[in-house]
Amino acid sequence: MKKWKELVPGAVVLEAGSSEKFKTGSWRSFRPRWIEENCIQCLFCWLYCPDMAVKVVEGKMTGFDYDFCKGCGVCARECPGKKGQKAIVMEPEGK
Amino acid sequence: MATELKLKELSKKPDIFCHGHRMCSGCGAPTVVKMVLLATEYPVVISNATGCLEVSSCIQDLTAWKTPWIHSAFENAAATIAGVETMYKSLLKRGKMPENVKFIAFGGDGGTYDIGFQSLSGAMERWHDMLYICYDNGAYMNTGIQRSSATPLGADTTTSPAGSAIPGKLQPRKDLTKIMAAHGIPYAAQASPSHWMDLMKKVRKAHEIKGPKFMNIIAPCNRGWRSQTDDSILLSRLAVETCYWPLYEVEDGKLKITSKPKEKKPVAEFMKPQGRFKHLFAPGNEALLERVQQEIDKNWERLLKEDAAE
Ligand SMILES: Cc1ncc(C[n+]2csc(CCOP(=O)(O)OP(=O)(O)O)c2C)c(N)n1
Ligand code: SF4
Ligand code: SF4
Ligand code: SF4
Ligand SMILES: [Mg+2]
């Protein structure tokens, strides 16, 4: 953490999106696991994730950003999956 | 051309509100902000009232915002952005700014319904070209769940504690969306992140209207609601389906319900998963639970009538 004298005067932050340096992934006690064969690419997981931790490339869900995922489980709860089979399951962290 | 309101297309837009923010796991507010900004197709300047969103999104020199963002105090997010908008208009006239910059203020319910209300009311009356968004989690969450005038009837908070003396908050919520519409502003609306398309359409519409706009968006808080970290979207959906949080807009004085639940669910379905209402399901509190339902029914009936009258 910076000392106050090292900060820009006037409580100004000049670097947009600098929070990216603060990894919130260590908060997690549950970890989402993606089961690709059940994924219908609806992107609800991406939409509802409060931590911008669902990786979407060219309009397709590709997995999670575990540096930032806090393990809330919203994505798993909202995932419709295929034929009642969820494409995201939550598992205890560190197992 | 505006990005189509399709998730595949929207997912290609860069994040304006980024990860690394420190709101609680599963908080509803970041998703609300994300949706508002996904729907926004213009450069934006944002002001933020003190509260969970502000406190957790800019800590020391780490900011989650990738757009100009200003925090000054708890009670004046509307006045702050009104000042920025006024300066912008002056610079625009002198050719020193590009056209079509939009101005948004975010405030929590405490910062909007109560403490920042005079500032909001004044900015609306002065007709600033801005969109004020209240993310309503129904209490002063950042300082430890104190009741606000947005806290629902019967809710347990640290300043309306359910116990032998009182069964939680004794008063119903203040209907702020209606109060804002009564300012005669061109657009006031209520939205929910569960109904993301409805929410985004409202934001888009608001940005195309000149003058003051207000949106009230429900934002579940698992800490204060005593619910689970994974149910923010589920609860915001139940809020709509029970008519606890009706989706409507008031445009130039005309009220329109934008999404009617196919089947109106009992409000208990919204309340039961939340620990802040646990006592209402214990023997002896049946009458209060019934009163909560009656308040919801009364408001919904009134909305239906107003909707039909247009
Ligand atoms: C004038 C003033 N009074 C009190 C506070 C302390 N305070 C900071 S955040 C907060 C609660 C904010 O509640 P709300 O606006 O509902 O936002 P939430 O935290 O629930 O998201 C309070 C009381 C303050 N910062 N300034
Ligand atoms: S568990 Fe929560 S934070 Fe992690 S990816 Fe899913 S929604 Fe995002
Ligand atoms: S919510 Fe489920 S089905 Fe939809 S894209 Fe995400 S993982 Fe796939
Ligand atoms: S206390 Fe509630 S509103 Fe505040 S960050 Fe936590 S979950 Fe979100
Ligand atoms: Mg609040």
CSV table of C-alpha atoms and ligand atoms in Angstrom, one decimal:
chain,number,residue,atom,x,y,z
A,1,MET,CA,0.0,0.0,0.0
A,2,LYS,CA,1.3,3.5,-0.9
A,3,LYS,CA,2.1,6.1,1.7
A,4,TRP,CA,-0.1,9.2,1.4
A,5,LYS,CA,2.9,11.3,0.2
A,6,GLU,CA,3.2,9.0,-2.8
A,7,LEU,CA,-0.3,9.5,-4.0
A,8,VAL,CA,-1.4,12.2,-6.5
A,9,PRO,CA,-2.6,15.3,-4.6
A,10,GLY,CA,-6.3,16.0,-4.4
A,11,ALA,CA,-7.4,12.3,-4.2
A,12,VAL,CA,-7.1,12.1,-7.9
A,13,VAL,CA,-6.6,8.7,-9.5
A,14,LEU,CA,-5.0,8.9,-13.0
A,15,GLU,CA,-4.9,5.3,-13.9
A,16,ALA,CA,-8.3,4.0,-15.1
A,17,GLY,CA,-9.2,0.5,-14.0
A,18,SER,CA,-6.3,0.2,-11.7
A,19,SER,CA,-8.3,-2.1,-9.4
A,20,GLU,CA,-7.2,-4.8,-11.7
A,21,LYS,CA,-4.0,-4.9,-9.6
A,22,PHE,CA,-6.1,-6.1,-6.7
A,23,LYS,CA,-6.9,-9.8,-7.1
A,24,THR,CA,-10.1,-10.7,-5.3
A,25,GLY,CA,-9.8,-14.4,-6.2
A,26,SER,CA,-8.4,-15.2,-2.7
A,27,TRP,CA,-11.7,-14.4,-1.2
A,28,ARG,CA,-13.2,-17.5,-2.7
A,29,SER,CA,-14.2,-20.5,-0.6
A,30,PHE,CA,-16.2,-22.1,-3.5
A,31,ARG,CA,-15.0,-22.4,-7.0
A,32,PRO,CA,-17.2,-22.5,-10.1
A,33,ARG,CA,-16.4,-25.4,-12.6
A,34,TRP,CA,-17.6,-25.1,-16.2
A,35,ILE,CA,-19.0,-28.3,-17.8
A,36,GLU,CA,-18.6,-27.4,-21.5
A,37,GLU,CA,-20.8,-30.1,-22.9
A,38,ASN,CA,-23.8,-28.8,-20.9
A,39,CYS,CA,-23.2,-25.2,-22.0
A,40,ILE,CA,-25.7,-23.6,-24.5
A,41,GLN,CA,-23.7,-20.3,-24.7
A,42,CYS,CA,-26.6,-18.2,-23.4
A,43,LEU,CA,-24.0,-15.9,-21.6
A,44,PHE,CA,-26.2,-15.4,-18.6
A,45,CYS,CA,-23.2,-16.3,-16.4
A,46,TRP,CA,-21.3,-13.5,-18.0
A,47,LEU,CA,-24.1,-11.0,-17.7
A,48,TYR,CA,-25.0,-11.7,-14.0
A,49,CYS,CA,-21.4,-12.1,-12.6
A,50,PRO,CA,-20.9,-9.2,-10.3
A,51,ASP,CA,-17.1,-9.5,-10.6
A,52,MET,CA,-16.6,-9.6,-14.4
A,53,ALA,CA,-14.9,-13.0,-13.9
A,54,VAL,CA,-16.6,-15.0,-16.7
A,55,LYS,CA,-14.3,-15.0,-19.7
A,56,VAL,CA,-16.1,-14.5,-23.0
A,57,VAL,CA,-14.1,-14.5,-26.2
A,58,GLU,CA,-15.7,-13.5,-29.5
A,59,GLY,CA,-19.1,-13.9,-28.0
A,60,LYS,CA,-18.5,-17.3,-26.4
A,61,MET,CA,-18.1,-18.4,-22.8
A,62,THR,CA,-14.6,-19.9,-22.4
A,63,GLY,CA,-14.2,-20.2,-18.6
A,64,PHE,CA,-13.6,-18.2,-15.4
A,65,ASP,CA,-11.0,-15.7,-14.4
A,66,TYR,CA,-10.0,-17.1,-11.0
A,67,ASP,CA,-7.9,-14.1,-10.2
A,68,PHE,CA,-11.1,-12.2,-9.6
A,69,CYS,CA,-13.9,-14.7,-9.1
A,70,LYS,CA,-15.2,-14.4,-5.5
A,71,GLY,CA,-17.1,-17.7,-5.7
A,72,CYS,CA,-20.5,-16.3,-5.0
A,73,GLY,CA,-22.3,-18.9,-7.2
A,74,VAL,CA,-24.6,-16.5,-9.0
A,75,CYS,CA,-23.4,-17.9,-12.3
A,76,ALA,CA,-24.2,-21.4,-11.3
A,77,ARG,CA,-27.6,-20.5,-9.9
A,78,GLU,CA,-28.6,-18.7,-13.0
A,79,CYS,CA,-27.1,-21.1,-15.5
A,80,PRO,CA,-29.9,-22.9,-17.4
A,81,GLY,CA,-27.6,-25.6,-18.7
A,82,LYS,CA,-28.8,-28.3,-21.1
A,83,LYS,CA,-31.8,-30.5,-20.4
A,84,GLY,CA,-31.7,-29.6,-16.7
A,85,GLN,CA,-28.0,-30.4,-16.5
A,86,LYS,CA,-26.1,-27.3,-15.2
A,87,ALA,CA,-23.1,-26.2,-17.1
A,88,ILE,CA,-21.6,-24.6,-13.9
A,89,VAL,CA,-21.2,-26.3,-10.6
A,90,MET,CA,-19.8,-24.9,-7.4
A,91,GLU,CA,-17.1,-27.0,-5.6
A,92,PRO,CA,-15.3,-26.3,-2.3
A,93,GLU,CA,-12.1,-24.4,-3.0
A,94,GLY,CA,-8.8,-26.2,-2.5
A,95,LYS,CA,-10.2,-29.7,-2.9
B,1,MET,CA,-25.0,2.2,-34.9
B,2,ALA,CA,-26.0,1.2,-31.4
B,3,THR,CA,-24.9,-2.3,-30.2
B,4,GLU,CA,-27.8,-4.7,-30.5
B,5,LEU,CA,-29.3,-5.6,-27.2
B,6,LYS,CA,-28.1,-9.2,-27.6
B,7,LEU,CA,-25.7,-10.7,-25.0
B,8,LYS,CA,-23.3,-11.9,-27.7
B,9,GLU,CA,-22.9,-8.4,-29.1
B,10,LEU,CA,-22.9,-6.7,-25.7
B,11,SER,CA,-20.1,-9.1,-24.4
B,12,LYS,CA,-17.8,-7.6,-27.0
B,13,LYS,CA,-17.9,-4.2,-25.4
B,14,PRO,CA,-15.0,-3.3,-23.1
B,15,ASP,CA,-15.8,-3.2,-19.3
B,16,ILE,CA,-16.3,0.3,-18.0
B,17,PHE,CA,-16.7,-1.0,-14.5
B,18,CYS,CA,-14.0,-3.6,-13.9
B,19,HIS,CA,-13.0,-6.4,-11.7
B,20,GLY,CA,-10.9,-5.8,-8.6
B,21,HIS,CA,-13.6,-3.9,-6.9
B,22,ARG,CA,-14.3,-4.9,-3.3
B,23,MET,CA,-18.0,-5.2,-3.0
B,24,CYS,CA,-19.1,-8.4,-1.2
B,25,SER,CA,-19.2,-11.7,-3.0
B,26,GLY,CA,-22.5,-11.9,-4.7
B,27,CYS,CA,-23.6,-8.3,-4.2
B,28,GLY,CA,-26.3,-7.1,-6.6
B,29,ALA,CA,-25.1,-3.6,-7.1
B,30,PRO,CA,-22.1,-4.3,-9.4
B,31,THR,CA,-24.3,-6.2,-11.8
B,32,VAL,CA,-26.7,-3.2,-11.8
B,33,VAL,CA,-23.9,-0.8,-12.7
B,34,LYS,CA,-22.5,-3.2,-15.3
B,35,MET,CA,-25.9,-3.4,-17.0
B,36,VAL,CA,-26.4,0.4,-17.0
B,37,LEU,CA,-23.0,0.9,-18.6
B,38,LEU,CA,-23.5,-1.9,-21.1
B,39,ALA,CA,-26.6,-0.2,-22.3
B,40,THR,CA,-24.9,3.1,-22.5
B,41,GLU,CA,-23.4,3.9,-26.0
B,42,TYR,CA,-21.9,7.3,-25.2
B,43,PRO,CA,-18.9,8.6,-23.3
B,44,VAL,CA,-20.1,9.0,-19.7
B,45,VAL,CA,-19.1,11.0,-16.6
B,46,ILE,CA,-20.2,9.5,-13.4
B,47,SER,CA,-20.7,10.9,-9.9
B,48,ASN,CA,-21.2,8.5,-7.0
B,49,ALA,CA,-22.7,9.2,-3.5
B,50,THR,CA,-21.0,7.7,-0.5
B,51,GLY,CA,-22.1,4.1,0.1
B,52,CYS,CA,-21.1,0.5,-0.6
B,53,LEU,CA,-20.6,1.1,-4.4
B,54,GLU,CA,-18.5,4.2,-3.9
B,55,VAL,CA,-16.5,3.0,-0.9
B,56,SER,CA,-15.6,-0.4,-2.5
B,57,SER,CA,-15.0,0.7,-6.1
B,58,CYS,CA,-12.3,3.3,-5.4
B,59,ILE,CA,-9.9,2.5,-2.6
B,60,GLN,CA,-6.7,4.5,-2.3
B,61,ASP,CA,-5.3,4.7,-5.9
B,62,LEU,CA,-7.1,1.6,-7.1
B,63,THR,CA,-10.3,2.4,-9.1
B,64,ALA,CA,-12.6,0.0,-10.8
B,65,TRP,CA,-13.9,2.8,-13.1
B,66,LYS,CA,-12.6,3.3,-16.6
B,67,THR,CA,-14.5,6.5,-17.2
B,68,PRO,CA,-14.3,9.9,-15.4
B,69,TRP,CA,-15.8,9.3,-12.0
B,70,ILE,CA,-16.2,11.7,-9.1
B,71,HIS,CA,-17.1,11.2,-5.4
B,72,SER,CA,-17.5,14.2,-3.2
B,73,ALA,CA,-19.9,13.4,-0.4
B,74,PHE,CA,-22.9,11.3,0.7
B,75,GLU,CA,-25.6,13.9,0.3
B,76,ASN,CA,-24.7,15.6,-3.0
B,77,ALA,CA,-24.1,13.1,-5.9
B,78,ALA,CA,-26.9,14.9,-7.9
B,79,ALA,CA,-25.5,18.4,-7.2
B,80,THR,CA,-22.0,17.2,-8.1
B,81,ILE,CA,-23.0,15.8,-11.5
B,82,ALA,CA,-25.2,18.8,-12.1
B,83,GLY,CA,-22.2,21.0,-11.7
B,84,VAL,CA,-20.1,18.9,-14.0
B,85,GLU,CA,-22.9,19.0,-16.6
B,86,THR,CA,-23.2,22.8,-16.4
B,87,MET,CA,-19.5,23.2,-16.9
B,88,TYR,CA,-19.7,20.8,-19.8
B,89,LYS,CA,-22.4,22.8,-21.5
B,90,SER,CA,-20.3,25.9,-21.2
B,91,LEU,CA,-17.2,24.2,-22.7
B,92,LEU,CA,-19.3,22.7,-25.4
B,93,LYS,CA,-20.5,26.2,-26.4
B,94,ARG,CA,-16.9,27.2,-26.7
B,95,GLY,CA,-16.1,24.2,-28.8
B,96,LYS,CA,-13.8,22.7,-26.2
B,97,MET,CA,-15.8,19.5,-25.7
B,98,PRO,CA,-17.2,16.8,-28.0
B,99,GLU,CA,-21.0,16.5,-28.4
B,100,ASN,CA,-23.1,13.9,-26.7
B,101,VAL,CA,-21.3,13.2,-23.4
B,102,LYS,CA,-23.8,11.7,-20.9
B,103,PHE,CA,-23.9,12.3,-17.2
B,104,ILE,CA,-24.9,9.7,-14.6
B,105,ALA,CA,-25.2,9.8,-10.8
B,106,PHE,CA,-25.3,6.6,-8.8
B,107,GLY,CA,-26.5,6.7,-5.2
B,108,GLY,CA,-27.7,4.1,-2.8
B,109,ASP,CA,-31.1,4.3,-1.2
B,110,GLY,CA,-29.8,6.1,1.9
B,111,GLY,CA,-28.0,8.5,-0.3
B,112,THR,CA,-31.1,9.0,-2.5
B,113,TYR,CA,-34.3,8.6,-0.6
B,114,ASP,CA,-33.0,10.3,2.5
B,115,ILE,CA,-29.8,12.2,2.8
B,116,GLY,CA,-29.3,13.2,-0.8
B,117,PHE,CA,-32.9,13.9,-1.5
B,118,GLN,CA,-32.8,17.7,-1.4
B,119,SER,CA,-29.8,17.6,-3.8
B,120,LEU,CA,-31.6,15.2,-6.2
B,121,SER,CA,-34.9,17.1,-6.1
B,122,GLY,CA,-33.1,20.4,-6.8
B,123,ALA,CA,-31.1,19.0,-9.7
B,124,MET,CA,-34.3,17.6,-11.3
B,125,GLU,CA,-36.1,20.9,-10.8
B,126,ARG,CA,-33.2,22.8,-12.4
B,127,TRP,CA,-33.6,20.5,-15.4
B,128,HIS,CA,-30.0,19.3,-15.7
B,129,ASP,CA,-29.4,16.9,-18.5
B,130,MET,CA,-28.5,13.9,-16.4
B,131,LEU,CA,-29.6,10.4,-15.4
B,132,TYR,CA,-29.8,9.7,-11.7
B,133,ILE,CA,-29.7,6.0,-10.8
B,134,CYS,CA,-30.6,4.8,-7.3
B,135,TYR,CA,-29.4,1.2,-6.6
B,136,ASP,CA,-31.9,0.3,-3.9
B,137,ASN,CA,-30.8,-2.3,-1.4
B,138,GLY,CA,-33.2,-1.1,1.2
B,139,ALA,CA,-30.9,0.1,4.0
B,140,TYR,CA,-27.7,1.9,4.9
B,141,MET,CA,-25.7,-1.2,4.2
B,142,ASN,CA,-22.1,0.3,4.2
B,143,THR,CA,-22.4,1.4,7.8
B,144,GLY,CA,-24.0,-1.8,9.1
B,145,ILE,CA,-27.6,-2.2,7.9
B,146,GLN,CA,-29.4,0.8,9.4
B,147,ARG,CA,-33.0,1.4,8.3
B,148,SER,CA,-33.7,4.0,5.6
B,149,SER,CA,-36.9,5.2,4.1
B,150,ALA,CA,-36.5,2.5,1.5
B,151,THR,CA,-36.4,-0.3,4.0
B,152,PRO,CA,-39.5,-2.4,3.7
B,153,LEU,CA,-42.2,-2.8,6.3
B,154,GLY,CA,-41.3,-5.5,8.9
B,155,ALA,CA,-37.6,-5.7,8.0
B,156,ASP,CA,-35.1,-6.4,10.7
B,157,THR,CA,-32.2,-3.8,10.6
B,158,THR,CA,-29.8,-2.7,13.3
B,159,THR,CA,-32.0,0.4,13.9
B,160,SER,CA,-35.3,-1.4,13.6
B,161,PRO,CA,-34.3,-4.6,15.4
B,162,ALA,CA,-36.9,-7.3,15.4
B,163,GLY,CA,-37.4,-8.5,19.0
B,164,SER,CA,-39.8,-8.3,21.9
B,165,ALA,CA,-40.3,-4.5,21.6
B,166,ILE,CA,-40.9,-4.2,17.8
B,167,PRO,CA,-41.3,-6.7,14.9
B,168,GLY,CA,-38.8,-4.9,12.7
B,169,LYS,CA,-39.5,-1.7,10.8
B,170,LEU,CA,-42.9,-0.3,11.6
B,171,GLN,CA,-43.4,1.9,8.5
B,172,PRO,CA,-43.8,1.0,4.9
B,173,ARG,CA,-41.3,2.2,2.2
B,174,LYS,CA,-41.4,5.6,0.7
B,175,ASP,CA,-42.4,5.4,-3.0
B,176,LEU,CA,-39.5,7.4,-4.4
B,177,THR,CA,-40.1,6.5,-8.0
B,178,LYS,CA,-43.5,8.1,-7.8
B,179,ILE,CA,-42.1,11.1,-6.0
B,180,MET,CA,-39.5,11.6,-8.7
B,181,ALA,CA,-42.2,11.3,-11.4
B,182,ALA,CA,-44.2,14.0,-9.5
B,183,HIS,CA,-41.3,16.4,-10.2
B,184,GLY,CA,-42.7,16.5,-13.7
B,185,ILE,CA,-39.4,15.2,-15.2
B,186,PRO,CA,-39.5,13.7,-18.7
B,187,TYR,CA,-38.6,10.1,-17.5
B,188,ALA,CA,-38.8,8.1,-14.3
B,189,ALA,CA,-38.6,4.3,-14.2
B,190,GLN,CA,-38.2,1.3,-12.0
B,191,ALA,CA,-36.0,-1.7,-13.1
B,192,SER,CA,-34.5,-4.9,-11.9
B,193,PRO,CA,-31.3,-6.7,-13.0
B,194,SER,CA,-33.3,-10.0,-13.4
B,195,HIS,CA,-35.1,-8.3,-16.3
B,196,TRP,CA,-32.0,-7.1,-18.0
B,197,MET,CA,-33.5,-6.3,-21.3
B,198,ASP,CA,-36.2,-4.2,-19.7
B,199,LEU,CA,-33.5,-2.4,-17.7
B,200,MET,CA,-31.2,-1.8,-20.7
B,201,LYS,CA,-34.1,-0.5,-22.8
B,202,LYS,CA,-35.0,2.0,-20.1
B,203,VAL,CA,-31.4,3.2,-19.8
B,204,ARG,CA,-31.2,3.6,-23.6
B,205,LYS,CA,-34.5,5.5,-23.7
B,206,ALA,CA,-33.3,7.7,-20.8
B,207,HIS,CA,-30.1,8.7,-22.6
B,208,GLU,CA,-32.1,9.8,-25.7
B,209,ILE,CA,-34.2,12.2,-23.6
B,210,LYS,CA,-32.9,15.7,-22.9
B,211,GLY,CA,-33.3,16.8,-19.3
B,212,PRO,CA,-33.5,15.1,-15.9
B,213,LYS,CA,-34.1,11.4,-15.7
B,214,PHE,CA,-34.5,9.1,-12.8
B,215,MET,CA,-34.2,5.3,-12.4
B,216,ASN,CA,-34.7,3.2,-9.4
B,217,ILE,CA,-33.1,-0.2,-9.6
B,218,ILE,CA,-33.4,-3.0,-7.0
B,219,ALA,CA,-30.0,-4.3,-5.9
B,220,PRO,CA,-30.1,-7.2,-3.5
B,221,CYS,CA,-27.6,-7.2,-0.7
B,222,ASN,CA,-26.9,-10.6,0.8
B,223,ARG,CA,-25.3,-9.1,4.0
B,224,GLY,CA,-28.2,-6.9,4.8
B,225,TRP,CA,-31.0,-9.1,3.5
B,226,ARG,CA,-29.5,-12.1,5.3
B,227,SER,CA,-29.7,-14.2,2.2
B,228,GLN,CA,-27.2,-16.3,0.2
B,229,THR,CA,-24.3,-15.1,-1.9
B,230,ASP,CA,-25.8,-16.8,-5.0
B,231,ASP,CA,-29.4,-15.5,-4.9
B,232,SER,CA,-29.2,-11.8,-5.9
B,233,ILE,CA,-30.7,-12.3,-9.3
B,234,LEU,CA,-33.2,-14.8,-8.1
B,235,LEU,CA,-34.4,-12.4,-5.4
B,236,SER,CA,-34.6,-9.5,-7.8
B,237,ARG,CA,-36.7,-11.7,-10.0
B,238,LEU,CA,-39.0,-12.7,-7.1
B,239,ALA,CA,-39.3,-9.0,-6.2
B,240,VAL,CA,-40.8,-8.4,-9.7
B,241,GLU,CA,-43.0,-11.5,-9.8
B,242,THR,CA,-44.5,-10.7,-6.4
B,243,CYS,CA,-45.1,-7.1,-7.4
B,244,TYR,CA,-43.0,-6.0,-4.5
B,245,TRP,CA,-40.9,-4.2,-7.2
B,246,PRO,CA,-43.1,-3.5,-10.2
B,247,LEU,CA,-41.4,-2.7,-13.5
B,248,TYR,CA,-42.8,0.5,-14.9
B,249,GLU,CA,-41.9,3.8,-16.4
B,250,VAL,CA,-43.4,7.3,-16.4
B,251,GLU,CA,-42.7,9.1,-19.6
B,252,ASP,CA,-44.0,12.7,-19.9
B,253,GLY,CA,-46.5,12.0,-17.2
B,254,LYS,CA,-47.8,8.8,-18.8
B,255,LEU,CA,-47.4,5.7,-16.7
B,256,LYS,CA,-46.8,2.3,-18.4
B,257,ILE,CA,-46.2,-1.0,-16.7
B,258,THR,CA,-43.4,-2.5,-18.8
B,259,SER,CA,-43.6,-6.1,-17.6
B,260,LYS,CA,-46.6,-7.7,-15.9
B,261,PRO,CA,-46.0,-11.0,-14.0
B,262,LYS,CA,-47.9,-13.8,-15.7
B,263,GLU,CA,-49.1,-14.9,-12.2
B,264,LYS,CA,-48.7,-12.6,-9.2
B,265,LYS,CA,-46.9,-14.6,-6.5
B,266,PRO,CA,-47.5,-14.1,-2.8
B,267,VAL,CA,-44.9,-11.6,-1.4
B,268,ALA,CA,-43.9,-14.3,1.1
B,269,GLU,CA,-42.0,-16.0,-1.7
B,270,PHE,CA,-39.8,-13.0,-2.0
B,271,MET,CA,-39.5,-12.6,1.8
B,272,LYS,CA,-39.0,-16.2,3.0
B,273,PRO,CA,-35.4,-16.7,1.7
B,274,GLN,CA,-34.3,-13.5,3.5
B,275,GLY,CA,-33.3,-13.6,7.2
B,276,ARG,CA,-34.3,-10.0,7.7
B,277,PHE,CA,-38.0,-11.2,7.5
B,278,LYS,CA,-37.5,-14.4,9.5
B,279,HIS,CA,-39.5,-13.2,12.5
B,280,LEU,CA,-42.5,-12.5,10.3
B,281,PHE,CA,-42.9,-16.2,9.7
B,282,ALA,CA,-42.9,-17.0,13.4
B,283,PRO,CA,-46.3,-17.4,15.3
B,284,GLY,CA,-47.7,-14.1,16.5
B,285,ASN,CA,-46.7,-12.0,13.5
B,286,GLU,CA,-49.3,-13.2,11.0
B,287,ALA,CA,-51.1,-9.9,11.1
B,288,LEU,CA,-47.9,-8.0,10.1
B,289,LEU,CA,-47.2,-10.4,7.2
B,290,GLU,CA,-50.8,-9.9,6.1
B,291,ARG,CA,-50.3,-6.1,6.2
B,292,VAL,CA,-47.2,-6.4,4.1
B,293,GLN,CA,-49.2,-8.3,1.5
B,294,GLN,CA,-52.0,-5.7,1.6
B,295,GLU,CA,-49.6,-2.9,1.0
B,296,ILE,CA,-48.2,-4.6,-2.0
B,297,ASP,CA,-51.7,-5.4,-3.4
B,298,LYS,CA,-52.9,-1.8,-2.8
B,299,ASN,CA,-49.9,-0.4,-4.7
B,300,TRP,CA,-50.2,-2.9,-7.5
B,301,GLU,CA,-53.9,-2.2,-8.0
B,302,ARG,CA,-53.2,1.5,-8.1
B,303,LEU,CA,-50.5,1.0,-10.7
B,304,LEU,CA,-52.8,-1.2,-12.9
B,305,LYS,CA,-55.5,1.5,-12.8
B,306,GLU,CA,-53.0,4.2,-13.7
B,307,ASP,CA,-51.6,2.1,-16.5
B,308,ALA,CA,-55.1,1.4,-17.8
B,309,ALA,CA,-56.1,5.1,-17.6
B,310,GLU,CA,-53.3,6.0,-20.2
C,1,LIG,C1,-23.0,13.1,5.8
C,1,LIG,C2,-22.6,11.7,6.1
C,1,LIG,N1,-23.3,11.0,7.0
C,1,LIG,C3,-23.0,9.7,7.2
C,1,LIG,C4,-22.0,9.1,6.5
C,1,LIG,C5,-21.6,7.6,6.8
C,1,LIG,N2,-22.1,6.7,5.7
C,1,LIG,C6,-21.3,6.3,4.8
C,1,LIG,S1,-21.9,5.2,3.7
C,1,LIG,C7,-23.4,5.2,4.6
C,1,LIG,C8,-24.5,4.3,4.2
C,1,LIG,C9,-24.9,4.5,2.7
C,1,LIG,O1,-26.2,3.9,2.5
C,1,LIG,P1,-26.8,3.8,1.1
C,1,LIG,O2,-26.9,5.1,0.5
C,1,LIG,O3,-28.1,3.1,1.2
C,1,LIG,O4,-25.8,2.9,0.3
C,1,LIG,P2,-25.4,1.4,0.6
C,1,LIG,O5,-24.2,1.5,1.5
C,1,LIG,O6,-26.5,0.7,1.2
C,1,LIG,O7,-25.0,0.8,-0.8
C,1,LIG,C10,-23.3,6.1,5.7
C,1,LIG,C11,-24.4,6.3,6.7
C,1,LIG,C12,-21.3,9.8,5.5
C,1,LIG,N3,-20.3,9.3,4.8
C,1,LIG,N4,-21.6,11.1,5.4
C,2,SF4,S1,-18.9,-17.5,-8.8
C,2,SF4,FE1,-19.6,-15.4,-8.8
C,2,SF4,S2,-17.7,-14.2,-9.1
C,2,SF4,FE2,-17.3,-16.3,-9.7
C,2,SF4,S3,-17.7,-16.3,-11.9
C,2,SF4,FE3,-19.5,-17.1,-10.9
C,2,SF4,S4,-20.8,-15.2,-10.7
C,2,SF4,FE4,-18.7,-14.5,-11.1
C,3,SF4,S1,-25.0,-19.6,-18.1
C,3,SF4,FE1,-24.4,-21.8,-18.3
C,3,SF4,S2,-25.2,-22.4,-20.3
C,3,SF4,FE2,-25.2,-20.2,-20.3
C,3,SF4,S3,-23.2,-19.6,-21.2
C,3,SF4,FE3,-22.9,-19.7,-19.0
C,3,SF4,S4,-22.2,-21.8,-18.6
C,3,SF4,FE4,-23.1,-21.8,-20.6
C,4,SF4,S1,-22.9,-4.9,2.3
C,4,SF4,FE1,-24.5,-5.4,0.8
C,4,SF4,S2,-24.6,-3.7,-0.7
C,4,SF4,FE2,-22.7,-3.6,0.5
C,4,SF4,S3,-21.1,-4.6,-0.8
C,4,SF4,FE3,-21.9,-6.1,0.7
C,4,SF4,S4,-23.6,-7.1,-0.4
C,4,SF4,FE4,-23.2,-5.3,-1.5
C,5,MG,MG,-28.6,1.1,0.7
